[in-house]
Amino acid sequence: MGKLDHIPELTGPDTYFAWKREVTYALGIEDQWCHVMDTVDPDDVLGCASFKPIPADPCLPTAAESKAIREWLINDLKAKSIITHCHSTTVQQLISTHHSVTARGAWLILSSHFGQVDMGSQHVVRQSLYVLQMKDATDASNYVGQHCVLCEHLLHMGAVYTDAEAVFQLLRGLPKTGTWPQFKALITLTLPMHTSTSVSSFGSASVLTGSLCAPSSSTSPLPSASAFDACVARISAEAACLIDENILAGGAPGSEYANAATTPPSSTGAVNSITGLCKHRHNPDGVFCTTVGCNKGDHDHAHCYAKGGGMAGQAPWMKGKEKEMKTETAAAAVIPPPAPAATAPPATTITAFAGTLNAMDSFLTDLSCASIVEEPDVDTAVLSCIVAAGFNTILDSGTTTTLIQDRSYFWSYSTADAVTVRTANHSRDCVALLTIGGNRHRVRLLNCLHAPSAMLNLLSVGWMLSKGWDCVFRASPPRCELVYRGTELGAIPMANNLCYVNLEFLPVPQSCPSVTLTLPPSPPDLSAFTHITPTLDLWHT
């Protein structure tokens, strides 16, 4: 390790003061600080300014004068090499390598760029102080150290930063869990106080001394000059005690964790001075996510799991869900080939599937699926209740295609279109009368499928919504209110946890079995029915 490797890299205003401190020490050790200073102080031997010798006759310098000038230039280059030893690529471009730019000139250039005392720079440092937050006891040294460094930055800028402000910011960032709130209250009560009456235009070089600016007319009690030192010492001691207790307890979470799991402190603790966000592996720059609809601060665009983000769909909880969805989609997309009809036993499971191929171009499928299980022991009370109701149609949100039991209900019927469902035949139009609220409405049903094995019609809620119907389910009493394009039609009562619709299908007139009908434009087409046995259980896939 070289003797100058301890100097931190100068990248900007945030590292300038730490770099300046180490370079000042290095120049003093090498006896080159005199090439930076521009004042002559008899009491400061190392800091007494050294200037380039000037010959008596600039046109004809003597040998001794030339030797003195040469030695001074060599020493000045040594000082300049220390100053420019550890710079980022951007900072290196500010200083010329020509010997006409002396070490003093390079020092002044860097000071003018990064040692600003304007209000903007002071605001950035104050904002960095405000966002500091101590995570737990293991983060105490990092938290206190950042406070001391930022306070020193303000003092070097000549800003007015009192000891009372430093103590307030230090206590404000303590954890809000565990024993820290009680510790904060105790240290506030026991903090030594005094009345400040002095006036100072510029504070000392370190916030730890507490000699800072205060108005001359102020008589309000302020923390004493050693208050910041006392707070730092007490916080460090309390954190050390909590860490020791945790170690003695076998590493189990202590009271300061508020029964939460132990989390390691941040490796860098860096904070974006503009956004105030901490920098970590999911947000290296400390910026807000720019993904549309996200804008969160715990990650950036490259680490965003939302749609359009850099890691869209790669979240651990989304991978399993995506695999499950693909499996279900593949299972639903498989259509068994036609098979010869076979006699099934009375107590079997019958699966009804209905679909159309019109939506394949848009990768959508119109599905109506039901699993029907026949029970040998029928509850006669339930059966009589349903039969007494006189309704053969119920509302269902799991069907999307009309399934009708009786072929005579079809006003037009064609066998030209192939149907891939074994339990349903072909599709055409039907007409029915909907009785609700004492009024009767004629309803036209389009593209209905003939399902002779069905026993109850399932009216698709989804298809009704797409055609302008509103189905509002209410409680007390249980019912479903039907609204068509803003017009309230009435309520459908619920019985046996099902909504039965009084829908009467009109058979095709005998005089015109296959004519094209001109129906009134009252409520538009409804679709989707499927029949089930009144005593059956229904699952939708």
Coordinates of C-alpha atoms in Angstrom, one line a residue:
M1 CA 0.0 0.0 0.0
G2 CA 1.4 3.4 -1.0
K3 CA 1.7 6.3 1.4
L4 CA -1.0 8.2 -0.6
D5 CA -3.4 5.4 -1.0
H6 CA -5.4 6.4 2.0
I7 CA -6.6 9.6 0.3
P8 CA -10.2 9.2 -0.9
E9 CA -11.1 9.8 -4.5
L10 CA -12.3 13.2 -5.3
T11 CA -15.5 12.8 -7.4
G12 CA -17.5 16.0 -6.5
P13 CA -18.7 18.2 -3.6
D14 CA -19.8 15.2 -1.5
T15 CA -16.2 13.9 -1.2
Y16 CA -14.3 17.2 -1.4
F17 CA -13.9 18.0 2.3
A18 CA -12.8 14.5 3.2
W19 CA -10.3 14.6 0.3
K20 CA -9.1 18.0 1.3
R21 CA -8.3 16.9 4.9
E22 CA -6.2 14.0 3.8
V23 CA -4.3 15.9 1.1
T24 CA -3.6 18.7 3.6
Y25 CA -1.9 16.1 6.0
A26 CA 0.0 14.6 3.1
L27 CA 1.3 17.9 1.9
G28 CA 2.4 18.8 5.4
I29 CA 4.2 15.5 5.8
E30 CA 6.1 16.0 2.5
D31 CA 6.9 19.6 3.5
Q32 CA 5.0 20.9 0.4
W33 CA 2.2 22.8 2.1
C34 CA 4.1 26.0 1.6
H35 CA 3.4 25.7 -2.2
V36 CA -0.3 25.8 -1.5
M37 CA -0.5 28.6 1.1
D38 CA -0.4 32.2 -0.1
T39 CA 0.1 34.0 3.2
V40 CA 3.3 34.5 5.2
D41 CA 2.9 33.8 8.9
P42 CA 6.0 33.8 11.0
D43 CA 4.4 31.6 13.6
D44 CA 3.5 28.9 11.0
V45 CA 6.7 27.5 9.8
L46 CA 5.2 24.7 7.6
G47 CA 2.5 27.0 6.2
C48 CA 4.7 30.0 5.3
A49 CA 4.0 30.6 1.6
S50 CA 6.7 29.8 -0.9
F51 CA 6.8 31.8 -4.1
K52 CA 8.7 31.3 -7.4
P53 CA 12.1 33.1 -7.3
I54 CA 12.4 36.0 -9.7
P55 CA 15.8 36.8 -11.2
A56 CA 17.2 40.3 -11.0
D57 CA 17.5 40.3 -14.8
P58 CA 14.7 38.1 -16.3
C59 CA 16.6 38.1 -19.7
L60 CA 19.9 37.1 -18.2
P61 CA 19.4 35.0 -15.0
T62 CA 22.5 33.8 -13.2
A63 CA 23.4 30.2 -12.7
A64 CA 22.4 30.4 -9.0
E65 CA 19.1 32.0 -9.9
S66 CA 18.3 29.4 -12.5
K67 CA 19.1 26.6 -10.1
A68 CA 16.8 28.1 -7.4
I69 CA 14.0 28.5 -10.0
R70 CA 14.5 24.9 -11.1
E71 CA 14.4 23.5 -7.5
W72 CA 11.3 25.5 -6.8
L73 CA 9.5 24.2 -9.9
I74 CA 10.5 20.6 -9.0
N75 CA 9.1 20.9 -5.5
D76 CA 5.9 22.6 -6.8
L77 CA 5.4 19.7 -9.2
K78 CA 5.7 17.3 -6.2
A79 CA 3.0 19.2 -4.4
K80 CA 0.8 19.3 -7.5
S81 CA 1.3 15.5 -8.0
I82 CA -0.1 15.0 -4.4
I83 CA -3.0 17.2 -5.1
T84 CA -3.9 15.4 -8.3
H85 CA -3.1 11.9 -7.0
C86 CA -6.6 10.6 -6.6
H87 CA -9.2 12.2 -8.9
S88 CA -12.0 10.9 -10.9
T89 CA -11.8 11.1 -14.7
T90 CA -14.1 14.2 -14.7
V91 CA -12.2 16.0 -12.1
Q92 CA -8.8 15.3 -13.8
Q93 CA -10.0 17.4 -16.8
L94 CA -10.2 20.5 -14.7
I95 CA -6.4 20.8 -14.1
S96 CA -3.9 21.2 -16.8
T97 CA -0.7 19.2 -16.8
H98 CA 1.4 22.1 -17.9
H99 CA 3.9 23.4 -15.4
S100 CA 2.5 26.9 -15.8
V101 CA -0.4 25.8 -13.6
T102 CA 1.2 25.6 -10.1
A103 CA 0.1 23.6 -7.1
R104 CA -1.5 26.7 -5.6
G105 CA -3.4 27.3 -8.9
A106 CA -4.6 23.7 -8.9
W107 CA -5.7 24.0 -5.3
L108 CA -7.7 27.1 -6.0
I109 CA -9.4 25.6 -9.0
L110 CA -10.6 22.6 -7.0
S111 CA -11.7 24.9 -4.2
S112 CA -13.7 27.1 -6.5
H113 CA -15.5 24.1 -8.1
F114 CA -16.3 22.0 -5.0
G115 CA -15.8 24.1 -1.9
Q116 CA -18.8 26.4 -2.7
V117 CA -20.5 28.3 0.1
D118 CA -23.6 29.2 -1.9
M119 CA -27.1 28.5 -0.5
G120 CA -27.7 25.7 -3.0
S121 CA -24.8 23.6 -1.8
Q122 CA -25.7 24.3 1.9
H123 CA -29.3 23.2 1.2
V124 CA -28.1 19.9 -0.3
V125 CA -26.0 19.1 2.8
R126 CA -28.8 20.1 5.2
Q127 CA -31.2 17.9 3.2
S128 CA -28.7 15.0 3.5
L129 CA -28.7 15.5 7.3
Y130 CA -32.4 15.6 7.4
V131 CA -32.9 12.2 5.7
L132 CA -30.4 10.3 7.9
Q133 CA -32.1 7.5 9.8
M134 CA -30.5 5.0 12.2
K135 CA -31.7 1.5 11.4
D136 CA -30.7 -0.4 14.6
A137 CA -27.9 -0.6 17.2
T138 CA -25.4 -2.0 14.7
D139 CA -25.9 1.0 12.5
A140 CA -25.0 3.5 15.2
S141 CA -21.4 4.1 14.2
N142 CA -22.3 4.7 10.6
Y143 CA -25.2 7.0 11.6
V144 CA -23.1 9.1 14.0
G145 CA -20.2 9.2 11.6
Q146 CA -22.3 10.6 8.7
H147 CA -23.7 13.3 11.0
C148 CA -20.2 14.4 12.0
V149 CA -19.0 14.5 8.4
L150 CA -22.0 16.5 7.1
C151 CA -21.8 19.0 10.0
E152 CA -18.1 19.5 9.2
H153 CA -19.1 20.2 5.6
L154 CA -21.5 22.9 6.7
L155 CA -18.8 24.5 8.9
H156 CA -16.3 24.6 6.1
M157 CA -18.9 26.3 3.9
G158 CA -19.2 29.0 6.6
A159 CA -22.9 28.2 7.2
V160 CA -24.7 29.0 10.4
Y161 CA -25.3 25.6 12.0
T162 CA -25.8 25.8 15.7
D163 CA -25.0 23.0 18.2
A164 CA -28.8 22.9 19.1
E165 CA -29.6 22.1 15.4
A166 CA -26.9 19.4 15.4
V167 CA -28.4 17.8 18.6
F168 CA -31.9 18.0 17.2
Q169 CA -31.0 16.3 13.9
L170 CA -29.0 13.6 15.8
L171 CA -31.9 12.7 18.1
R172 CA -34.6 13.0 15.4
G173 CA -33.1 10.1 13.3
L174 CA -33.0 7.5 16.1
P175 CA -35.1 4.4 15.6
K176 CA -38.8 4.5 16.5
T177 CA -38.9 0.9 17.8
G178 CA -37.6 -1.0 20.8
T179 CA -36.1 1.0 23.7
W180 CA -34.9 3.9 21.6
P181 CA -38.0 6.2 22.1
Q182 CA -37.5 5.9 25.9
F183 CA -33.8 6.5 25.5
K184 CA -34.5 9.6 23.4
A185 CA -36.9 11.0 26.0
L186 CA -34.4 10.4 28.8
I187 CA -31.5 12.0 27.0
T188 CA -33.6 15.0 26.2
L189 CA -34.6 15.5 29.9
T190 CA -31.0 15.1 31.1
L191 CA -29.3 17.2 28.4
P192 CA -27.3 20.0 30.0
M193 CA -28.7 23.5 29.2
H194 CA -27.4 27.0 29.3
T195 CA -28.5 30.5 28.1
S196 CA -26.6 31.7 25.1
T197 CA -25.8 35.4 24.9
S198 CA -22.7 35.5 22.7
V199 CA -22.5 36.4 19.0
S200 CA -20.4 34.6 16.5
S201 CA -20.2 35.1 12.8
F202 CA -18.4 31.9 12.1
G203 CA -18.3 28.6 14.0
S204 CA -15.3 26.6 14.9
A205 CA -13.8 24.0 12.6
S206 CA -15.6 21.2 14.3
V207 CA -19.2 20.8 15.4
L208 CA -18.0 18.8 18.4
T209 CA -16.6 22.0 20.0
G210 CA -20.1 23.6 19.9
S211 CA -18.7 27.1 19.3
L212 CA -21.3 28.1 16.6
C213 CA -23.3 31.1 15.6
A214 CA -26.2 32.4 17.7
P215 CA -28.1 35.7 17.7
S216 CA -26.9 38.2 20.3
S217 CA -30.4 39.0 21.5
S218 CA -31.4 35.3 22.0
T219 CA -32.2 34.4 25.6
S220 CA -33.8 31.0 24.9
P221 CA -32.2 28.0 26.6
L222 CA -29.9 26.0 24.2
P223 CA -27.9 22.9 24.7
S224 CA -24.4 23.5 26.1
A225 CA -21.3 23.5 24.1
S226 CA -20.6 19.8 24.8
A227 CA -24.2 18.7 24.1
F228 CA -23.4 17.1 20.8
D229 CA -20.4 15.3 22.2
A230 CA -22.6 14.0 25.1
C231 CA -25.3 12.8 22.7
V232 CA -22.8 11.0 20.5
A233 CA -21.2 9.3 23.5
R234 CA -24.5 8.2 25.0
I235 CA -25.8 6.9 21.7
S236 CA -22.7 4.9 21.1
A237 CA -22.7 3.5 24.6
E238 CA -26.4 2.5 24.3
A239 CA -25.9 0.8 21.0
A240 CA -22.9 -1.1 22.4
C241 CA -25.0 -2.4 25.3
L242 CA -27.8 -3.6 23.0
I243 CA -25.3 -5.4 20.8
D244 CA -23.7 -7.1 23.8
E245 CA -27.1 -8.1 25.1
N246 CA -28.0 -9.6 21.8
I247 CA -24.8 -11.6 21.6
L248 CA -25.2 -12.9 25.2
A249 CA -28.8 -13.9 24.4
G250 CA -27.5 -16.2 21.6
G251 CA -28.2 -13.9 18.7
A252 CA -32.0 -13.8 19.3
P253 CA -33.7 -10.6 18.4
G254 CA -33.7 -8.2 21.3
S255 CA -36.1 -5.5 22.5
E256 CA -34.7 -3.0 20.2
Y257 CA -36.0 -5.0 17.2
A258 CA -39.6 -4.9 18.4
N259 CA -40.0 -8.6 17.8
A260 CA -38.9 -8.3 14.2
A261 CA -36.3 -10.3 12.4
T262 CA -32.7 -9.0 12.5
T263 CA -31.7 -7.3 9.3
P264 CA -28.1 -6.4 8.5
P265 CA -27.4 -2.7 8.1
S266 CA -26.8 -1.2 4.7
S267 CA -23.3 -1.7 3.4
T268 CA -22.9 1.8 2.2
G269 CA -25.6 3.9 3.8
A270 CA -25.5 6.2 0.8
V271 CA -28.4 8.5 0.2
N272 CA -29.3 10.4 -3.0
S273 CA -29.0 14.1 -1.9
I274 CA -31.7 15.1 -4.4
T275 CA -34.4 12.5 -3.9
G276 CA -33.6 11.5 -0.3
L277 CA -33.8 7.8 -1.2
C278 CA -31.3 5.3 0.1
K279 CA -29.0 3.5 -2.4
H280 CA -29.1 -0.3 -2.4
R281 CA -28.8 -3.2 -4.8
H282 CA -32.4 -2.8 -6.0
N283 CA -31.9 1.0 -6.4
P284 CA -28.2 1.8 -6.9
D285 CA -28.8 5.4 -7.8
G286 CA -31.5 6.2 -5.2
V287 CA -34.1 7.3 -7.7
F288 CA -37.9 6.7 -8.1
C289 CA -39.1 4.0 -10.5
T290 CA -40.0 5.4 -13.9
T291 CA -42.3 2.5 -15.0
V292 CA -45.8 3.7 -15.9
G293 CA -48.1 3.1 -13.0
C294 CA -45.4 2.3 -10.4
N295 CA -43.3 5.3 -9.4
K296 CA -42.1 3.6 -6.2
G297 CA -39.0 4.5 -4.3
D298 CA -37.7 1.1 -3.2
H299 CA -36.5 0.1 -6.6
D300 CA -35.6 1.6 -10.0
H301 CA -36.9 0.9 -13.5
A302 CA -34.3 -1.9 -14.2
H303 CA -35.5 -3.8 -11.0
C304 CA -39.2 -3.2 -11.5
Y305 CA -41.5 -6.3 -11.6
A306 CA -44.5 -4.4 -13.0
K307 CA -45.5 -4.6 -16.7
G308 CA -43.0 -2.6 -18.7
G309 CA -40.3 -2.8 -16.0
G310 CA -36.8 -4.2 -16.4
M311 CA -37.8 -7.4 -14.5
A312 CA -41.4 -7.7 -15.6
G313 CA -42.9 -11.1 -14.7
Q314 CA -39.8 -12.2 -12.8
A315 CA -41.0 -11.8 -9.3
P316 CA -40.9 -15.0 -7.2
W317 CA -44.6 -14.9 -6.5
M318 CA -45.4 -14.3 -10.2
K319 CA -43.3 -17.2 -11.5
G320 CA -45.5 -19.9 -9.8
K321 CA -48.7 -18.1 -10.8
E322 CA -47.6 -17.8 -14.4
K323 CA -46.8 -21.6 -14.5
E324 CA -50.1 -22.4 -13.0
M325 CA -52.0 -20.2 -15.5
K326 CA -50.2 -21.8 -18.4
T327 CA -51.2 -25.3 -17.1
E328 CA -54.8 -24.3 -16.7
T329 CA -54.9 -22.6 -20.2
A330 CA -53.4 -25.7 -21.8
A331 CA -55.9 -28.0 -20.1
A332 CA -58.9 -25.8 -21.1
A333 CA -57.7 -25.6 -24.7
V334 CA -57.6 -29.4 -25.3
I335 CA -60.8 -30.5 -27.0
P336 CA -61.3 -34.3 -27.2
P337 CA -62.0 -35.7 -30.6
P338 CA -65.6 -37.0 -31.4
A339 CA -66.3 -40.4 -30.0
P340 CA -69.2 -42.8 -30.6
A341 CA -72.0 -42.4 -28.1
A342 CA -71.9 -44.9 -25.2
T343 CA -74.4 -45.6 -22.4
A344 CA -73.2 -44.1 -19.2
P345 CA -74.2 -45.3 -15.7
P346 CA -76.8 -43.2 -13.9
A347 CA -74.4 -42.0 -11.1
T348 CA -71.5 -40.6 -13.2
T349 CA -69.8 -37.2 -13.8
I350 CA -70.8 -35.5 -17.0
T351 CA -68.7 -32.6 -18.3
A352 CA -70.3 -30.1 -20.6
F353 CA -68.1 -27.8 -22.7
A354 CA -69.3 -25.2 -25.2
G355 CA -67.1 -22.9 -27.3
T356 CA -66.9 -20.8 -30.5
L357 CA -64.0 -20.4 -32.8
N358 CA -64.7 -16.8 -33.8
A359 CA -62.4 -15.3 -31.3
M360 CA -59.3 -17.4 -32.1
D361 CA -57.7 -14.5 -34.0
S362 CA -57.6 -12.4 -30.8
F363 CA -56.3 -15.4 -28.7
L364 CA -59.6 -15.4 -26.8
T365 CA -62.0 -18.4 -26.3
D366 CA -65.7 -18.2 -25.6
L367 CA -66.2 -21.0 -23.1
S368 CA -69.0 -22.4 -21.1
C369 CA -68.0 -25.2 -18.8
A370 CA -69.8 -27.1 -16.1
S371 CA -69.1 -30.3 -14.1
I372 CA -72.4 -32.1 -13.2
V373 CA -72.5 -34.8 -10.5
E374 CA -75.8 -36.8 -10.2
E375 CA -76.7 -37.8 -6.7
P376 CA -78.8 -41.0 -6.2
D377 CA -80.6 -39.7 -3.1
V378 CA -82.5 -36.7 -4.1
D379 CA -83.7 -34.3 -1.4
T380 CA -87.4 -34.2 -2.1
A381 CA -87.9 -31.0 -0.1
V382 CA -85.5 -29.1 -2.3
L383 CA -86.8 -30.7 -5.5
S384 CA -90.4 -29.7 -4.6
C385 CA -89.3 -26.2 -3.8
I386 CA -87.7 -25.8 -7.2
V387 CA -90.6 -27.4 -9.1
A388 CA -93.1 -25.2 -7.3
A389 CA -91.2 -22.1 -8.3
G390 CA -92.0 -22.8 -11.9
F391 CA -88.8 -21.4 -13.3
N392 CA -86.3 -23.2 -15.5
T393 CA -83.6 -20.5 -15.8
I394 CA -81.0 -19.2 -13.3
L395 CA -78.4 -16.5 -13.4
D396 CA -74.8 -17.8 -13.7
S397 CA -71.5 -15.9 -14.1
G398 CA -69.7 -19.0 -15.3
T399 CA -71.4 -19.4 -18.7
T400 CA -70.8 -17.4 -21.9
T401 CA -72.8 -19.3 -24.5
T402 CA -76.5 -20.1 -24.6
L403 CA -77.4 -23.8 -24.0
I404 CA -81.1 -24.6 -24.6
Q405 CA -82.7 -28.0 -23.9
D406 CA -85.7 -28.1 -26.3
R407 CA -85.0 -27.8 -30.0
S408 CA -88.5 -26.5 -30.5
Y409 CA -87.5 -23.2 -28.9
F410 CA -85.2 -22.4 -31.9
W411 CA -86.8 -20.1 -34.4
S412 CA -84.0 -20.9 -36.9
Y413 CA -81.8 -23.9 -36.8
S414 CA -78.9 -25.0 -39.0
T415 CA -76.6 -28.0 -39.0
A416 CA -74.1 -26.5 -41.3
D417 CA -71.8 -25.2 -38.6
A418 CA -69.7 -27.9 -36.9
V419 CA -69.9 -28.0 -33.1
T420 CA -67.0 -29.5 -31.1
V421 CA -69.0 -30.1 -27.9
R422 CA -70.4 -33.6 -27.5
T423 CA -73.2 -32.5 -25.2
A424 CA -74.4 -29.7 -27.4
N425 CA -75.6 -29.5 -31.0
H426 CA -75.9 -26.5 -33.3
S427 CA -76.6 -22.8 -32.8
R428 CA -79.2 -20.4 -33.9
D429 CA -81.7 -17.8 -32.5
C430 CA -84.4 -18.1 -29.9
V431 CA -87.1 -15.8 -28.5
A432 CA -88.3 -15.7 -24.9
L433 CA -90.5 -13.5 -22.7
L434 CA -88.9 -12.2 -19.5
T435 CA -91.4 -11.5 -16.7
I436 CA -90.1 -9.2 -14.0
G437 CA -91.7 -6.7 -11.8
G438 CA -95.2 -7.4 -13.3
N439 CA -94.0 -6.5 -16.8
R440 CA -93.1 -8.7 -19.7
H441 CA -90.3 -8.1 -22.0
R442 CA -89.5 -9.8 -25.3
V443 CA -85.9 -11.0 -25.5
R444 CA -84.0 -12.2 -28.5
L445 CA -81.3 -14.8 -27.9
L446 CA -78.6 -15.1 -30.6
N447 CA -76.2 -18.1 -31.3
C448 CA -77.8 -20.4 -28.8
L449 CA -76.5 -24.0 -28.5
H450 CA -78.9 -26.9 -28.3
A451 CA -78.0 -29.0 -25.2
P452 CA -80.6 -31.8 -24.9
S453 CA -78.9 -33.3 -21.7
A454 CA -79.2 -30.0 -19.8
M455 CA -82.0 -29.6 -17.2
L456 CA -81.8 -25.9 -16.2
N457 CA -81.0 -22.9 -18.3
L458 CA -78.0 -20.8 -17.0
L459 CA -78.3 -17.2 -18.0
S460 CA -74.8 -15.8 -18.5
V461 CA -74.2 -12.7 -16.3
G462 CA -71.1 -11.9 -18.3
W463 CA -72.9 -11.8 -21.6
M464 CA -75.6 -9.6 -20.2
L465 CA -73.1 -7.1 -18.9
S466 CA -71.5 -6.9 -22.4
K467 CA -74.9 -6.1 -23.9
G468 CA -75.7 -3.2 -21.6
W469 CA -77.4 -5.0 -18.7
D470 CA -76.5 -4.3 -15.1
C471 CA -76.9 -7.1 -12.6
V472 CA -76.7 -5.7 -9.0
F473 CA -76.7 -8.4 -6.3
R474 CA -78.2 -7.2 -3.0
A475 CA -78.7 -8.6 0.5
S476 CA -81.5 -8.4 3.0
P477 CA -83.4 -9.8 1.3
P478 CA -81.1 -11.7 -1.2
R479 CA -82.0 -10.6 -4.7
C480 CA -80.6 -9.4 -8.0
E481 CA -81.7 -6.1 -9.5
L482 CA -81.7 -6.0 -13.3
V483 CA -81.1 -2.6 -15.1
Y484 CA -81.1 -2.3 -18.9
R485 CA -79.2 0.8 -20.1
G486 CA -80.3 3.0 -17.1
T487 CA -83.9 1.6 -17.0
E488 CA -84.7 -0.4 -13.9
L489 CA -86.7 -3.5 -14.8
G490 CA -87.1 -5.1 -11.3
A491 CA -85.5 -7.5 -8.9
I492 CA -85.1 -11.3 -9.2
P493 CA -85.5 -13.1 -5.8
M494 CA -83.0 -15.7 -4.6
A495 CA -84.1 -19.1 -3.5
N496 CA -81.8 -21.9 -2.4
N497 CA -78.8 -19.5 -3.0
L498 CA -79.8 -19.3 -6.7
C499 CA -81.4 -16.5 -8.7
Y500 CA -84.3 -17.9 -10.7
V501 CA -85.4 -16.0 -13.8
N502 CA -89.0 -16.2 -15.1
L503 CA -88.0 -16.7 -18.7
E504 CA -90.7 -18.3 -21.0
F505 CA -89.4 -19.5 -24.4
L506 CA -91.6 -19.0 -27.4
P507 CA -91.7 -21.9 -29.9
V508 CA -91.4 -21.2 -33.5
P509 CA -94.7 -20.6 -35.3
Q510 CA -96.0 -23.6 -37.2
S511 CA -96.8 -21.6 -40.3
C512 CA -93.2 -20.4 -40.8
P513 CA -90.8 -22.9 -39.3
S514 CA -87.7 -21.4 -40.9
V515 CA -88.4 -17.8 -41.7
T516 CA -86.2 -14.8 -41.0
L517 CA -87.9 -12.9 -38.1
T518 CA -88.2 -9.2 -37.7
L519 CA -88.3 -8.7 -34.0
P520 CA -88.9 -5.4 -32.1
P521 CA -85.7 -3.6 -30.9
S522 CA -86.6 -4.0 -27.2
P523 CA -83.9 -5.4 -24.8
P524 CA -81.2 -6.7 -27.1
D525 CA -79.9 -10.2 -27.3
L526 CA -79.0 -12.2 -24.2
S527 CA -76.8 -15.2 -24.4
A528 CA -75.5 -18.2 -22.4
F529 CA -77.5 -20.9 -20.9
T530 CA -76.7 -24.3 -19.7
H531 CA -79.0 -26.9 -17.9
I532 CA -78.3 -28.7 -14.7
T533 CA -80.3 -31.0 -12.5
P534 CA -82.0 -29.1 -9.7
T535 CA -80.4 -31.3 -7.0
L536 CA -76.9 -31.1 -8.4
D537 CA -73.7 -29.3 -7.4
L538 CA -72.0 -27.1 -10.0
W539 CA -68.4 -26.2 -10.5
H540 CA -67.0 -24.0 -13.2
T541 CA -63.6 -24.5 -14.7

